[in-house]
Amino acid sequence: MTLPTYGAIPRRLVVVVILCLLASPVHALTSVYEVQSGDSLWEIASRFGTSVSTIKQLNKLKSSSIHPGQRLLVGSSIRKIEANNGPYYYASPKSETQKSRGYAESSSRSAREDYNRANRLIQAHLAELRDRFGKAKKRESPLKGWRIMLDPGHGGRDPGAIVSNETGDKEEVHVVEDEYVYDITMRVMERLMLYGAEVQMTVLSPNHLKRDSFLAKETFVNEKNEVYNDEAYNRKADPMVRPGSHNIKRRVMVANRFFKKGRKDKSLFVSLHADNSPQRPRGPLVIYQKKGSRMDKPSRTFAKIMQRALDHRTVPSLIGSRNMAVLRDNRASAEILVEIRNVSSKADAWALRFHEKRQEDADRIVRGVLDYATSR
Ligand SMILES: [Zn+2]
């Protein structure tokens, strides 16, 4: 798409107009929530930003008693997203750009409150996607029956790599790994769902879904508000429940719980990162688990197929094996970690900053998943 020349039009207006054109129609939607043990109606209502009486009305409940496994309509509407700079924001960061390597915005809320907001946001978004895909013409669902856990690298206390980059006007900007891989993960999730897979993410942002990037100097800000996709874990009033290197195994626990349902041979785990390795060339690197001489064959096959899907004509992708906490003890039938770009290369860090490039990266990852799933 060619962007209109800005001329005298205020650039904010241009951005708003483009966002409106790209945004899918926003409808009121109702998502379905499956009651977990220990839930109360009041808690569910606050989590989804609705009221006990609304839930009772929607489900024609005569009393407030509920039981685990019960499926409840919750009045969570995507219309309620407090968007102030586009339909895909819940709230915007204070700064419109990552000013320096060290800049960070910590959350004013508890992990529990951020989890509730994040869950509300993602549930409303998923309901909207299901609604949209459900209405689409009968299509091929090559990933029907597959359960795929996507793991956006870092987040919370740990932003991952932060590198400096520049705009065409030589203004310095910074690229924060966790914010950009989160965006790519959202894009991968959308496509995999479109192909019929059940998809979840290990980490959630209370503020963002997919974000488009129109202005070169507006880079994603290092927000430290992400939480694990684990309600009970976030109930602890402890800032250490935010993702960090100290609790990396939580990613595996979240994934393994997801894999309890469904067929073991149709479960996949993909961890998404952007590498910062000056000693290797730019481009993707796919890693599968290997501990000593113990190597997981399906994961190696998945990694090889993914590597092929990620290969560009001019930028080859690499493959490697490592013993990694996020892959170890993972119950998926195959699990890999993808370093989608190497941000020690200026060109790769640049590419991450633009949504067209992030969409291409996401599409390649989806290709890899499709090729693996349909090869068996
Ligand atoms: Zn990383």
mmCIF file of N, CA, C and O and ligand atoms in Angstrom, residues 153-154 160-161 177 272-275 339, ligand 1:
data_model
loop_
_atom_site.group_PDB
_atom_site.id
_atom_site.type_symbol
_atom_site.label_atom_id
_atom_site.label_comp_id
_atom_site.label_asym_id
_atom_site.label_seq_id
_atom_site.Cartn_x
_atom_site.Cartn_y
_atom_site.Cartn_z
ATOM 1 N N GLY A 153 8.743 -14.171 23.554
ATOM 2 C CA GLY A 153 9.927 -14.124 24.415
ATOM 3 C C GLY A 153 9.950 -12.899 25.317
ATOM 4 O O GLY A 153 9.489 -11.824 24.938
ATOM 5 N N HIS A 154 10.463 -13.105 26.542
ATOM 6 C CA HIS A 154 10.656 -12.002 27.500
ATOM 7 C C HIS A 154 9.319 -11.370 27.911
ATOM 8 O O HIS A 154 8.310 -12.029 27.929
ATOM 9 N N GLY A 160 14.333 -8.271 27.183
ATOM 10 C CA GLY A 160 15.167 -8.922 26.170
ATOM 11 C C GLY A 160 16.167 -7.924 25.614
ATOM 12 O O GLY A 160 16.577 -6.989 26.302
ATOM 13 N N ALA A 161 16.527 -8.083 24.344
ATOM 14 C CA ALA A 161 17.530 -7.200 23.735
ATOM 15 C C ALA A 161 16.955 -5.804 23.488
ATOM 16 O O ALA A 161 15.787 -5.669 23.134
ATOM 17 N N GLU A 177 13.178 -5.858 22.135
ATOM 18 C CA GLU A 177 12.812 -7.194 21.654
ATOM 19 C C GLU A 177 11.412 -7.633 22.071
ATOM 20 O O GLU A 177 10.603 -8.033 21.240
ATOM 21 N N LEU A 272 9.065 -17.355 20.529
ATOM 22 C CA LEU A 272 9.493 -16.352 19.544
ATOM 23 C C LEU A 272 10.415 -15.306 20.151
ATOM 24 O O LEU A 272 10.074 -14.676 21.158
ATOM 25 N N HIS A 273 11.551 -15.113 19.521
ATOM 26 C CA HIS A 273 12.547 -14.151 19.996
ATOM 27 C C HIS A 273 13.152 -13.390 18.829
ATOM 28 O O HIS A 273 12.944 -13.732 17.669
ATOM 29 N N ALA A 274 13.933 -12.351 19.177
ATOM 30 C CA ALA A 274 14.825 -11.718 18.208
ATOM 31 C C ALA A 274 16.205 -11.758 18.846
ATOM 32 O O ALA A 274 16.408 -11.250 19.944
ATOM 33 N N ASP A 275 17.099 -12.405 18.170
ATOM 34 C CA ASP A 275 18.450 -12.636 18.664
ATOM 35 C C ASP A 275 19.269 -11.343 18.641
ATOM 36 O O ASP A 275 18.997 -10.452 17.849
ATOM 37 N N GLU A 339 14.432 -17.495 16.583
ATOM 38 C CA GLU A 339 14.987 -16.138 16.625
ATOM 39 C C GLU A 339 14.650 -15.567 15.255
ATOM 40 O O GLU A 339 15.316 -15.870 14.268
HETATM 41 ZN ZN ZN B 1 15.207 -13.263 23.357
#
